[in-house]
mmCIF file of C-alpha atoms in Angstrom:
data_model
loop_
_atom_site.group_PDB
_atom_site.id
_atom_site.type_symbol
_atom_site.label_atom_id
_atom_site.label_comp_id
_atom_site.label_asym_id
_atom_site.label_seq_id
_atom_site.Cartn_x
_atom_site.Cartn_y
_atom_site.Cartn_z
ATOM 1 C CA MET B 1 -105.719 11.298 -79.496
ATOM 2 C CA THR B 2 -102.605 12.001 -81.474
ATOM 3 C CA PRO B 3 -99.569 13.143 -79.607
ATOM 4 C CA SER B 4 -99.706 16.771 -81.243
ATOM 5 C CA ARG B 5 -103.481 17.066 -80.051
ATOM 6 C CA ARG B 6 -102.730 15.471 -76.696
ATOM 7 C CA GLN B 7 -99.752 17.855 -76.285
ATOM 8 C CA PHE B 8 -102.105 20.918 -77.400
ATOM 9 C CA ALA B 9 -104.949 19.615 -74.831
ATOM 10 C CA HIS B 10 -102.296 19.578 -72.044
ATOM 11 C CA THR B 11 -101.117 23.111 -73.124
ATOM 12 C CA LEU B 12 -104.605 24.486 -73.234
ATOM 13 C CA ALA B 13 -105.577 23.109 -69.867
ATOM 14 C CA ALA B 14 -102.358 24.328 -68.217
ATOM 15 C CA ALA B 15 -103.103 27.740 -69.650
ATOM 16 C CA THR B 16 -106.658 27.698 -68.496
ATOM 17 C CA GLY B 17 -105.455 26.741 -64.855
ATOM 18 C CA ALA B 18 -103.021 29.412 -65.153
ATOM 19 C CA LEU B 19 -105.572 31.682 -65.809
ATOM 20 C CA ALA B 20 -107.744 30.351 -63.091
ATOM 21 C CA LEU B 21 -105.020 30.578 -60.844
ATOM 22 C CA GLY B 22 -104.258 34.195 -61.939
ATOM 23 C CA SER B 23 -107.963 35.087 -61.508
ATOM 24 C CA ALA B 24 -107.923 33.548 -58.037
ATOM 25 C CA SER B 25 -104.861 35.419 -56.999
ATOM 26 C CA ALA B 26 -106.308 38.746 -58.338
ATOM 27 C CA GLN B 27 -109.319 38.075 -56.026
ATOM 28 C CA THR B 28 -107.058 37.425 -53.228
ATOM 29 C CA SER B 29 -105.089 40.605 -53.904
ATOM 30 C CA GLN B 30 -108.214 42.603 -54.272
ATOM 31 C CA THR B 31 -109.544 41.138 -50.981
ATOM 32 C CA GLN B 32 -106.231 42.044 -49.176
ATOM 33 C CA ALA B 33 -106.236 45.419 -50.983
ATOM 34 C CA THR B 34 -109.402 46.380 -49.006
ATOM 35 C CA SER B 35 -108.397 45.003 -45.582
ATOM 36 C CA ARG B 36 -107.032 48.019 -43.964
ATOM 37 C CA LEU B 37 -108.656 48.589 -40.643
ATOM 38 C CA ALA B 38 -109.966 52.032 -39.482
ATOM 39 C CA PRO B 39 -107.594 53.261 -37.062
ATOM 40 C CA ILE B 40 -108.256 52.632 -33.217
ATOM 41 C CA TYR B 41 -106.624 55.565 -31.172
ATOM 42 C CA PRO B 42 -105.366 54.779 -27.710
ATOM 43 C CA LYS B 43 -106.390 56.913 -24.645
ATOM 44 C CA ARG B 44 -103.442 59.418 -23.832
ATOM 45 C CA LEU B 45 -101.349 58.834 -20.968
ATOM 46 C CA LYS B 46 -101.289 61.192 -17.964
ATOM 47 C CA ALA B 47 -99.305 61.262 -14.617
ATOM 48 C CA GLY B 48 -100.606 58.552 -12.174
ATOM 49 C CA ASP B 49 -101.384 56.121 -15.118
ATOM 50 C CA THR B 50 -99.705 52.749 -15.032
ATOM 51 C CA ILE B 51 -97.395 51.657 -17.324
ATOM 52 C CA GLY B 52 -96.953 47.782 -18.073
ATOM 53 C CA LEU B 53 -93.198 47.144 -18.547
ATOM 54 C CA VAL B 54 -92.595 43.995 -20.524
ATOM 55 C CA SER B 55 -89.552 42.152 -21.909
ATOM 56 C CA PRO B 56 -90.779 40.799 -25.541
ATOM 57 C CA ALA B 57 -87.340 40.735 -27.106
ATOM 58 C CA ALA B 58 -83.837 40.553 -25.543
ATOM 59 C CA ALA B 59 -83.004 39.440 -21.931
ATOM 60 C CA THR B 60 -81.775 42.172 -19.548
ATOM 61 C CA TYR B 61 -78.908 40.741 -17.912
ATOM 62 C CA GLU B 62 -78.319 43.254 -14.951
ATOM 63 C CA ARG B 63 -80.415 44.633 -12.375
ATOM 64 C CA GLU B 64 -79.645 48.223 -12.813
ATOM 65 C CA PRO B 65 -80.957 48.893 -16.050
ATOM 66 C CA VAL B 66 -84.390 47.550 -14.923
ATOM 67 C CA ASP B 67 -84.122 49.931 -11.962
ATOM 68 C CA ILE B 68 -83.054 52.751 -14.071
ATOM 69 C CA ALA B 69 -85.975 52.239 -16.529
ATOM 70 C CA ILE B 70 -88.479 51.997 -13.709
ATOM 71 C CA GLU B 71 -87.091 55.134 -12.177
ATOM 72 C CA SER B 72 -87.505 56.893 -15.369
ATOM 73 C CA LEU B 73 -90.925 56.309 -15.880
ATOM 74 C CA GLN B 74 -91.717 57.099 -12.506
ATOM 75 C CA ALA B 75 -90.001 60.495 -13.106
ATOM 76 C CA LEU B 76 -92.372 60.853 -16.192
ATOM 77 C CA GLY B 77 -95.278 60.496 -13.543
ATOM 78 C CA PHE B 78 -96.070 56.874 -14.097
ATOM 79 C CA LYS B 79 -96.842 54.031 -11.828
ATOM 80 C CA VAL B 80 -95.064 50.973 -13.134
ATOM 81 C CA LYS B 81 -96.284 47.223 -13.054
ATOM 82 C CA GLN B 82 -93.574 44.968 -13.776
ATOM 83 C CA SER B 83 -94.389 41.945 -15.904
ATOM 84 C CA PRO B 84 -93.607 38.601 -14.137
ATOM 85 C CA TYR B 85 -91.055 37.841 -16.718
ATOM 86 C CA LEU B 86 -89.558 41.339 -16.865
ATOM 87 C CA ARG B 87 -86.224 39.629 -15.672
ATOM 88 C CA GLY B 88 -86.833 36.495 -17.127
ATOM 89 C CA ARG B 89 -84.358 34.664 -19.445
ATOM 90 C CA TYR B 90 -84.355 31.896 -22.023
ATOM 91 C CA GLY B 91 -81.283 31.948 -23.817
ATOM 92 C CA HIS B 92 -80.829 35.665 -25.087
ATOM 93 C CA PHE B 93 -84.482 36.271 -24.861
ATOM 94 C CA GLY B 94 -86.419 37.859 -22.118
ATOM 95 C CA GLY B 95 -88.144 34.420 -21.446
ATOM 96 C CA THR B 96 -89.695 31.746 -23.245
ATOM 97 C CA ASP B 97 -91.960 32.486 -26.319
ATOM 98 C CA ALA B 98 -94.940 31.730 -24.338
ATOM 99 C CA GLN B 99 -94.051 33.652 -21.308
ATOM 100 C CA ARG B 100 -93.024 36.914 -23.666
ATOM 101 C CA ALA B 101 -96.403 36.578 -25.410
ATOM 102 C CA GLU B 102 -98.201 36.178 -22.377
ATOM 103 C CA SER B 103 -96.619 39.188 -20.982
ATOM 104 C CA ILE B 104 -98.015 41.293 -23.386
ATOM 105 C CA ASN B 105 -101.615 39.614 -23.449
ATOM 106 C CA SER B 106 -101.998 39.881 -19.877
ATOM 107 C CA MET B 107 -101.048 43.410 -19.801
ATOM 108 C CA PHE B 108 -103.665 44.174 -22.605
ATOM 109 C CA ALA B 109 -106.256 42.258 -20.374
ATOM 110 C CA ASP B 110 -105.456 44.170 -17.201
ATOM 111 C CA ASP B 111 -107.784 47.120 -16.712
ATOM 112 C CA SER B 112 -105.461 48.418 -14.185
ATOM 113 C CA VAL B 113 -102.748 48.946 -16.933
ATOM 114 C CA ASP B 114 -103.033 52.013 -18.928
ATOM 115 C CA GLY B 115 -100.202 51.587 -21.411
ATOM 116 C CA ILE B 116 -97.381 49.033 -22.334
ATOM 117 C CA LEU B 117 -93.629 49.783 -22.774
ATOM 118 C CA ALA B 118 -90.935 47.255 -23.862
ATOM 119 C CA MET B 119 -88.017 47.365 -21.789
ATOM 120 C CA THR B 120 -85.456 47.042 -24.785
ATOM 121 C CA GLY B 121 -85.172 45.190 -28.310
ATOM 122 C CA GLY B 122 -82.641 43.037 -29.657
ATOM 123 C CA SER B 123 -84.431 40.151 -30.955
ATOM 124 C CA GLY B 124 -87.112 37.452 -30.572
ATOM 125 C CA CYS B 125 -90.281 39.449 -31.428
ATOM 126 C CA ASN B 126 -90.894 37.674 -34.502
ATOM 127 C CA ARG B 127 -90.931 34.463 -32.798
ATOM 128 C CA ILE B 128 -94.150 35.845 -30.636
ATOM 129 C CA VAL B 129 -95.866 37.720 -33.223
ATOM 130 C CA ASP B 130 -98.304 35.068 -34.069
ATOM 131 C CA LYS B 131 -99.188 34.289 -30.290
ATOM 132 C CA LEU B 132 -100.585 37.531 -29.340
ATOM 133 C CA ASP B 133 -104.324 37.506 -28.633
ATOM 134 C CA TYR B 134 -105.309 40.222 -31.312
ATOM 135 C CA ALA B 135 -109.036 39.972 -30.740
ATOM 136 C CA LEU B 136 -108.183 40.916 -26.890
ATOM 137 C CA ILE B 137 -105.850 43.737 -27.964
ATOM 138 C CA ARG B 138 -108.867 45.169 -30.107
ATOM 139 C CA LYS B 139 -111.168 44.887 -27.061
ATOM 140 C CA HIS B 140 -108.919 46.571 -24.760
ATOM 141 C CA PRO B 141 -106.968 49.279 -26.830
ATOM 142 C CA LYS B 142 -104.349 51.075 -25.074
ATOM 143 C CA PHE B 143 -100.746 52.606 -25.683
ATOM 144 C CA PHE B 144 -98.020 50.162 -26.837
ATOM 145 C CA GLY B 145 -94.744 51.423 -27.703
ATOM 146 C CA GLY B 146 -91.174 50.381 -28.570
ATOM 147 C CA TYR B 147 -88.811 50.602 -31.513
ATOM 148 C CA SER B 148 -85.708 48.408 -33.203
ATOM 149 C CA ASP B 149 -86.897 44.609 -32.734
ATOM 150 C CA LEU B 150 -90.397 45.854 -31.572
ATOM 151 C CA THR B 151 -90.935 46.931 -35.218
ATOM 152 C CA SER B 152 -92.530 43.479 -35.797
ATOM 153 C CA LEU B 153 -95.000 44.017 -32.893
ATOM 154 C CA VAL B 154 -95.946 47.563 -33.337
ATOM 155 C CA ASN B 155 -96.497 46.982 -36.902
ATOM 156 C CA ALA B 156 -98.302 43.489 -36.305
ATOM 157 C CA ILE B 157 -100.715 44.742 -33.916
ATOM 158 C CA GLN B 158 -101.577 47.944 -36.131
ATOM 159 C CA VAL B 159 -102.224 45.687 -38.864
ATOM 160 C CA GLN B 160 -104.316 43.177 -37.033
ATOM 161 C CA THR B 161 -106.307 45.585 -34.838
ATOM 162 C CA GLY B 162 -106.156 49.042 -36.263
ATOM 163 C CA LEU B 163 -104.782 50.135 -32.934
ATOM 164 C CA VAL B 164 -102.449 53.217 -33.490
ATOM 165 C CA THR B 165 -98.955 52.058 -31.648
ATOM 166 C CA PHE B 166 -95.738 53.878 -31.420
ATOM 167 C CA HIS B 167 -92.190 53.676 -32.372
ATOM 168 C CA CYS B 168 -90.717 55.460 -29.441
ATOM 169 C CA PRO B 169 -88.153 55.367 -26.566
ATOM 170 C CA MET B 170 -88.212 52.065 -24.460
ATOM 171 C CA GLY B 171 -87.598 51.530 -20.951
ATOM 172 C CA ALA B 172 -83.782 51.309 -21.215
ATOM 173 C CA SER B 173 -83.533 54.208 -23.730
ATOM 174 C CA GLU B 174 -82.089 57.522 -22.581
ATOM 175 C CA TRP B 175 -84.860 59.628 -21.598
ATOM 176 C CA ASN B 176 -83.220 63.081 -22.261
ATOM 177 C CA GLU B 177 -85.026 66.358 -22.598
ATOM 178 C CA PHE B 178 -85.525 66.110 -26.577
ATOM 179 C CA SER B 179 -86.894 62.432 -26.452
ATOM 180 C CA THR B 180 -88.886 63.079 -23.385
ATOM 181 C CA SER B 181 -90.599 66.308 -24.692
ATOM 182 C CA HIS B 182 -91.530 64.519 -27.879
ATOM 183 C CA PHE B 183 -93.000 61.496 -26.215
ATOM 184 C CA ARG B 184 -94.917 63.702 -23.872
ATOM 185 C CA SER B 185 -96.379 66.101 -26.736
ATOM 186 C CA VAL B 186 -97.534 62.887 -28.943
ATOM 187 C CA VAL B 187 -98.304 60.444 -26.112
ATOM 188 C CA MET B 188 -99.437 62.523 -23.086
ATOM 189 C CA GLU B 189 -100.444 66.012 -24.148
ATOM 190 C CA GLY B 190 -102.221 64.571 -27.512
ATOM 191 C CA GLN B 191 -100.694 67.165 -29.628
ATOM 192 C CA ALA B 192 -100.949 67.041 -33.419
ATOM 193 C CA ALA B 193 -97.326 67.620 -33.494
ATOM 194 C CA LEU B 194 -94.819 68.680 -35.970
ATOM 195 C CA LEU B 195 -91.790 66.424 -36.035
ATOM 196 C CA ARG B 196 -88.668 68.158 -37.320
ATOM 197 C CA ASN B 197 -85.081 68.090 -36.558
ATOM 198 C CA PRO B 198 -83.441 70.854 -34.468
ATOM 199 C CA SER B 199 -81.701 73.347 -36.415
ATOM 200 C CA ASP B 200 -80.201 75.548 -33.513
ATOM 201 C CA VAL B 201 -76.542 75.871 -34.676
ATOM 202 C CA LYS B 202 -75.319 77.305 -31.102
ATOM 203 C CA GLN B 203 -76.316 74.394 -29.519
ATOM 204 C CA ARG B 204 -74.278 72.011 -31.582
ATOM 205 C CA GLY B 205 -70.753 73.988 -31.004
ATOM 206 C CA ASP B 206 -70.873 77.314 -32.730
ATOM 207 C CA ASN B 207 -70.295 76.088 -36.243
ATOM 208 C CA LEU B 208 -71.037 78.365 -39.211
ATOM 209 C CA VAL B 209 -73.655 76.013 -40.491
ATOM 210 C CA GLN B 210 -75.456 73.036 -39.115
ATOM 211 C CA THR B 211 -73.178 69.820 -39.265
ATOM 212 C CA GLN B 212 -75.250 67.327 -37.085
ATOM 213 C CA ASP B 213 -78.777 65.940 -37.790
ATOM 214 C CA ARG B 214 -79.047 67.527 -41.242
ATOM 215 C CA ILE B 215 -81.850 66.562 -43.515
ATOM 216 C CA ARG B 216 -81.136 65.866 -47.165
ATOM 217 C CA THR B 217 -84.015 66.069 -49.571
ATOM 218 C CA LEU B 218 -84.234 63.404 -52.250
ATOM 219 C CA ARG B 219 -87.110 64.590 -54.034
ATOM 220 C CA GLY B 220 -89.221 67.449 -52.647
ATOM 221 C CA GLY B 221 -92.905 67.765 -52.286
ATOM 222 C CA ARG B 222 -95.561 66.848 -49.889
ATOM 223 C CA ALA B 223 -97.342 63.659 -49.158
ATOM 224 C CA ARG B 224 -100.158 62.452 -47.142
ATOM 225 C CA GLY B 225 -100.767 59.099 -45.641
ATOM 226 C CA PRO B 226 -100.645 56.547 -42.481
ATOM 227 C CA LEU B 227 -97.135 55.931 -41.373
ATOM 228 C CA ILE B 228 -95.729 52.446 -41.471
ATOM 229 C CA GLY B 229 -92.354 51.382 -40.916
ATOM 230 C CA GLY B 230 -89.511 50.935 -38.293
ATOM 231 C CA ASN B 231 -86.089 48.960 -38.515
ATOM 232 C CA LEU B 232 -85.590 47.987 -41.932
ATOM 233 C CA ALA B 233 -84.411 44.295 -41.329
ATOM 234 C CA VAL B 234 -87.338 43.517 -38.896
ATOM 235 C CA LEU B 235 -89.686 45.031 -41.271
ATOM 236 C CA THR B 236 -88.601 43.198 -44.359
ATOM 237 C CA SER B 237 -88.765 39.976 -42.282
ATOM 238 C CA LEU B 238 -92.508 40.189 -41.952
ATOM 239 C CA ALA B 239 -92.926 40.101 -45.817
ATOM 240 C CA GLY B 240 -95.314 37.311 -46.855
ATOM 241 C CA SER B 241 -96.968 37.205 -43.514
ATOM 242 C CA ALA B 242 -100.184 38.195 -42.059
ATOM 243 C CA TYR B 243 -98.548 41.069 -40.154
ATOM 244 C CA TRP B 244 -97.073 42.838 -43.048
ATOM 245 C CA PRO B 245 -98.147 46.235 -43.258
ATOM 246 C CA ASP B 246 -100.331 47.705 -45.954
ATOM 247 C CA PHE B 247 -98.362 50.013 -48.134
ATOM 248 C CA ARG B 248 -100.825 51.495 -50.407
ATOM 249 C CA GLY B 249 -100.671 55.140 -49.921
ATOM 250 C CA ALA B 250 -98.690 54.932 -46.853
ATOM 251 C CA ILE B 251 -95.629 56.966 -45.730
ATOM 252 C CA LEU B 252 -92.889 54.656 -44.978
ATOM 253 C CA PHE B 253 -90.201 55.324 -42.432
ATOM 254 C CA ILE B 254 -87.296 53.344 -41.998
ATOM 255 C CA GLU B 255 -83.975 53.169 -39.762
ATOM 256 C CA GLU B 256 -81.288 50.847 -39.435
ATOM 257 C CA VAL B 257 -78.130 49.969 -37.228
ATOM 258 C CA ASN B 258 -75.015 47.947 -37.608
ATOM 259 C CA GLU B 259 -75.731 46.550 -40.928
ATOM 260 C CA TYR B 260 -73.401 46.836 -44.085
ATOM 261 C CA ILE B 261 -74.625 48.613 -46.594
ATOM 262 C CA TYR B 262 -74.883 45.753 -49.253
ATOM 263 C CA ARG B 263 -77.281 44.225 -46.726
ATOM 264 C CA VAL B 264 -79.314 47.332 -46.526
ATOM 265 C CA ASP B 265 -79.267 47.227 -50.416
ATOM 266 C CA ARG B 266 -80.612 43.687 -50.349
ATOM 267 C CA MET B 267 -83.398 44.862 -47.814
ATOM 268 C CA LEU B 268 -84.339 47.729 -50.219
ATOM 269 C CA SER B 269 -84.361 45.143 -53.005
ATOM 270 C CA GLN B 270 -86.868 42.843 -51.105
ATOM 271 C CA LEU B 271 -89.367 45.775 -50.585
ATOM 272 C CA ARG B 272 -89.020 46.735 -54.095
ATOM 273 C CA LEU B 273 -89.480 43.280 -55.360
ATOM 274 C CA ALA B 274 -92.624 42.694 -53.027
ATOM 275 C CA GLY B 275 -94.231 45.684 -54.801
ATOM 276 C CA ALA B 276 -94.044 47.433 -51.557
ATOM 277 C CA LEU B 277 -92.047 50.490 -52.628
ATOM 278 C CA GLN B 278 -94.326 51.235 -55.564
ATOM 279 C CA GLN B 279 -97.327 51.681 -53.749
ATOM 280 C CA LEU B 280 -96.045 54.519 -51.275
ATOM 281 C CA SER B 281 -96.918 58.099 -51.280
ATOM 282 C CA GLY B 282 -93.690 59.154 -49.589
ATOM 283 C CA VAL B 283 -90.783 58.147 -47.596
ATOM 284 C CA VAL B 284 -89.034 59.212 -44.213
ATOM 285 C CA ILE B 285 -85.336 57.931 -43.897
ATOM 286 C CA GLY B 286 -84.147 58.018 -40.315
ATOM 287 C CA LYS B 287 -80.993 57.335 -39.126
ATOM 288 C CA PHE B 288 -78.679 54.369 -40.422
ATOM 289 C CA THR B 289 -76.245 54.335 -37.365
ATOM 290 C CA LYS B 290 -72.802 52.458 -38.119
ATOM 291 C CA CYS B 291 -74.057 51.026 -41.499
ATOM 292 C CA THR B 292 -70.480 50.667 -43.187
ATOM 293 C CA PRO B 293 -69.182 49.045 -46.420
ATOM 294 C CA GLY B 294 -67.545 46.403 -44.324
ATOM 295 C CA GLU B 295 -64.817 44.276 -46.050
ATOM 296 C CA GLY B 296 -64.337 43.630 -49.605
ATOM 297 C CA TYR B 297 -63.497 45.887 -52.817
ATOM 298 C CA GLY B 298 -65.477 48.657 -53.158
ATOM 299 C CA THR B 299 -69.303 49.497 -52.517
ATOM 300 C CA LEU B 300 -72.007 52.078 -53.130
ATOM 301 C CA THR B 301 -72.650 54.544 -50.581
ATOM 302 C CA LEU B 302 -75.929 54.861 -48.502
ATOM 303 C CA ASP B 303 -76.683 57.908 -50.431
ATOM 304 C CA GLU B 304 -76.203 56.043 -53.715
ATOM 305 C CA VAL B 305 -78.477 52.950 -52.414
ATOM 306 C CA PHE B 306 -81.180 55.287 -51.215
ATOM 307 C CA ASP B 307 -81.043 57.308 -54.552
ATOM 308 C CA ASP B 308 -81.328 54.036 -56.666
ATOM 309 C CA TYR B 309 -84.284 52.788 -54.737
ATOM 310 C CA PHE B 310 -86.294 55.985 -54.009
ATOM 311 C CA LEU B 311 -85.590 58.405 -56.877
ATOM 312 C CA PRO B 312 -87.373 56.331 -59.552
ATOM 313 C CA LEU B 313 -90.715 56.286 -57.382
ATOM 314 C CA ASN B 314 -91.137 60.092 -58.121
ATOM 315 C CA ILE B 315 -92.610 60.631 -54.587
ATOM 316 C CA PRO B 316 -91.507 63.062 -51.834
ATOM 317 C CA VAL B 317 -88.318 61.545 -49.914
ATOM 318 C CA PHE B 318 -85.961 62.863 -47.239
ATOM 319 C CA SER B 319 -83.402 61.589 -44.984
ATOM 320 C CA GLY B 320 -81.933 62.170 -41.569
ATOM 321 C CA ALA B 321 -84.802 62.350 -39.427
ATOM 322 C CA MET B 322 -84.293 61.746 -35.838
ATOM 323 C CA ILE B 323 -85.708 58.136 -35.878
ATOM 324 C CA GLY B 324 -83.635 55.315 -35.136
ATOM 325 C CA HIS B 325 -80.954 54.064 -32.780
ATOM 326 C CA ILE B 326 -79.750 57.164 -31.588
ATOM 327 C CA LYS B 327 -79.948 59.199 -28.253
ATOM 328 C CA LEU B 328 -82.438 61.986 -29.455
ATOM 329 C CA LYS B 329 -85.399 60.365 -30.711
ATOM 330 C CA PHE B 330 -88.921 61.192 -32.071
ATOM 331 C CA THR B 331 -91.974 59.364 -30.860
ATOM 332 C CA VAL B 332 -93.921 58.145 -34.007
ATOM 333 C CA PRO B 333 -97.332 57.026 -34.318
ATOM 334 C CA VAL B 334 -97.563 53.883 -36.481
ATOM 335 C CA GLY B 335 -100.689 53.841 -38.304
ATOM 336 C CA GLY B 336 -101.211 57.778 -37.510
ATOM 337 C CA GLU B 337 -102.058 60.052 -40.530
ATOM 338 C CA VAL B 338 -99.373 62.500 -41.270
ATOM 339 C CA GLU B 339 -98.273 64.850 -44.040
ATOM 340 C CA ILE B 340 -94.693 64.974 -44.856
ATOM 341 C CA ASP B 341 -92.902 67.859 -46.423
ATOM 342 C CA ALA B 342 -89.642 66.692 -48.047
ATOM 343 C CA ASP B 343 -88.318 69.992 -48.565
ATOM 344 C CA ALA B 344 -88.496 71.032 -44.908
ATOM 345 C CA GLY B 345 -87.735 67.669 -43.572
ATOM 346 C CA SER B 346 -90.911 67.477 -41.463
ATOM 347 C CA ILE B 347 -93.631 64.982 -40.331
ATOM 348 C CA GLN B 348 -96.711 66.764 -39.214
ATOM 349 C CA LEU B 349 -99.372 64.768 -37.524
ATOM 350 C CA LEU B 350 -102.615 65.375 -39.192
ATOM 351 C CA ARG B 351 -104.478 64.729 -36.036
ATOM 352 C CA PRO B 352 -103.662 63.517 -32.216
ATOM 353 C CA ALA B 353 -102.420 60.019 -32.024
ATOM 354 C CA VAL B 354 -104.287 59.650 -28.944
ATOM 355 C CA LEU B 355 -107.780 60.395 -27.583
#
């Protein structure tokens, strides 16, 4: 075979292989595109139920925060079962990877436990996301909640089992009237709740206009879909894994804390490059607390970053929702069907998130 023919044959073989690979990839993508599980709704929590308190992320170094968390849950009417590793520590984690995973698996397996709540966030949940027994969880569905670093677990459990989980206050959170009332309405009373920022000016210092917790509409309109999301950094860290949410037709909600703006930009770029943003039906931007320019010359503002990534999508988007590292927070069902109104800045649950 002449060099030119040999080169042509190699080129043809490579092209054929690429087409075959592309076809295989397309088949894989098609398979993944039909993999969203039907939602499983946990039973609503009620007074007298037992909450399993676990520490799947950072360690709690002092005794009093744990005591306060237990007393807060008891004040809500619950009994509290402490994980054997609740006060554990391995480095800055609340126990070894095996211990932290076992604390969740055992709470799901325990029929005397009605729901599971994380003590606190921090970091470490990604280390155990592949150590949970998802078949067990699917057989014993129950309330599971937390936020911040728990973003990886609430999304992973929802993706792997279909169980609706909750981005909500944790044991160590401030259980004020606002947060408690939203938790009760969604998780305990089973309301198809309307989540909307407070707008009573007089409650906020008699200003002529509202100056706190304002809603900004990036693009108006309404959209429906299952809720996915949470902390932006943790969410993007799941990209490429089996625990990455299905973004097709979903409503994405995001929040962040203590990240420079250029890092927020990079995280949103990752979502765009992964093809996630282009599949959404709507976006809810929560609080980006202490997300500053940092050092260096010049920066885009958060508003400009959000405009750059979300306006080209031509879908409803609003920012400022009471979701994130803040004192007053919504309880948000991950995997729950909702409708957002970007003009009103609201999230309407289309059905109760619990049975």
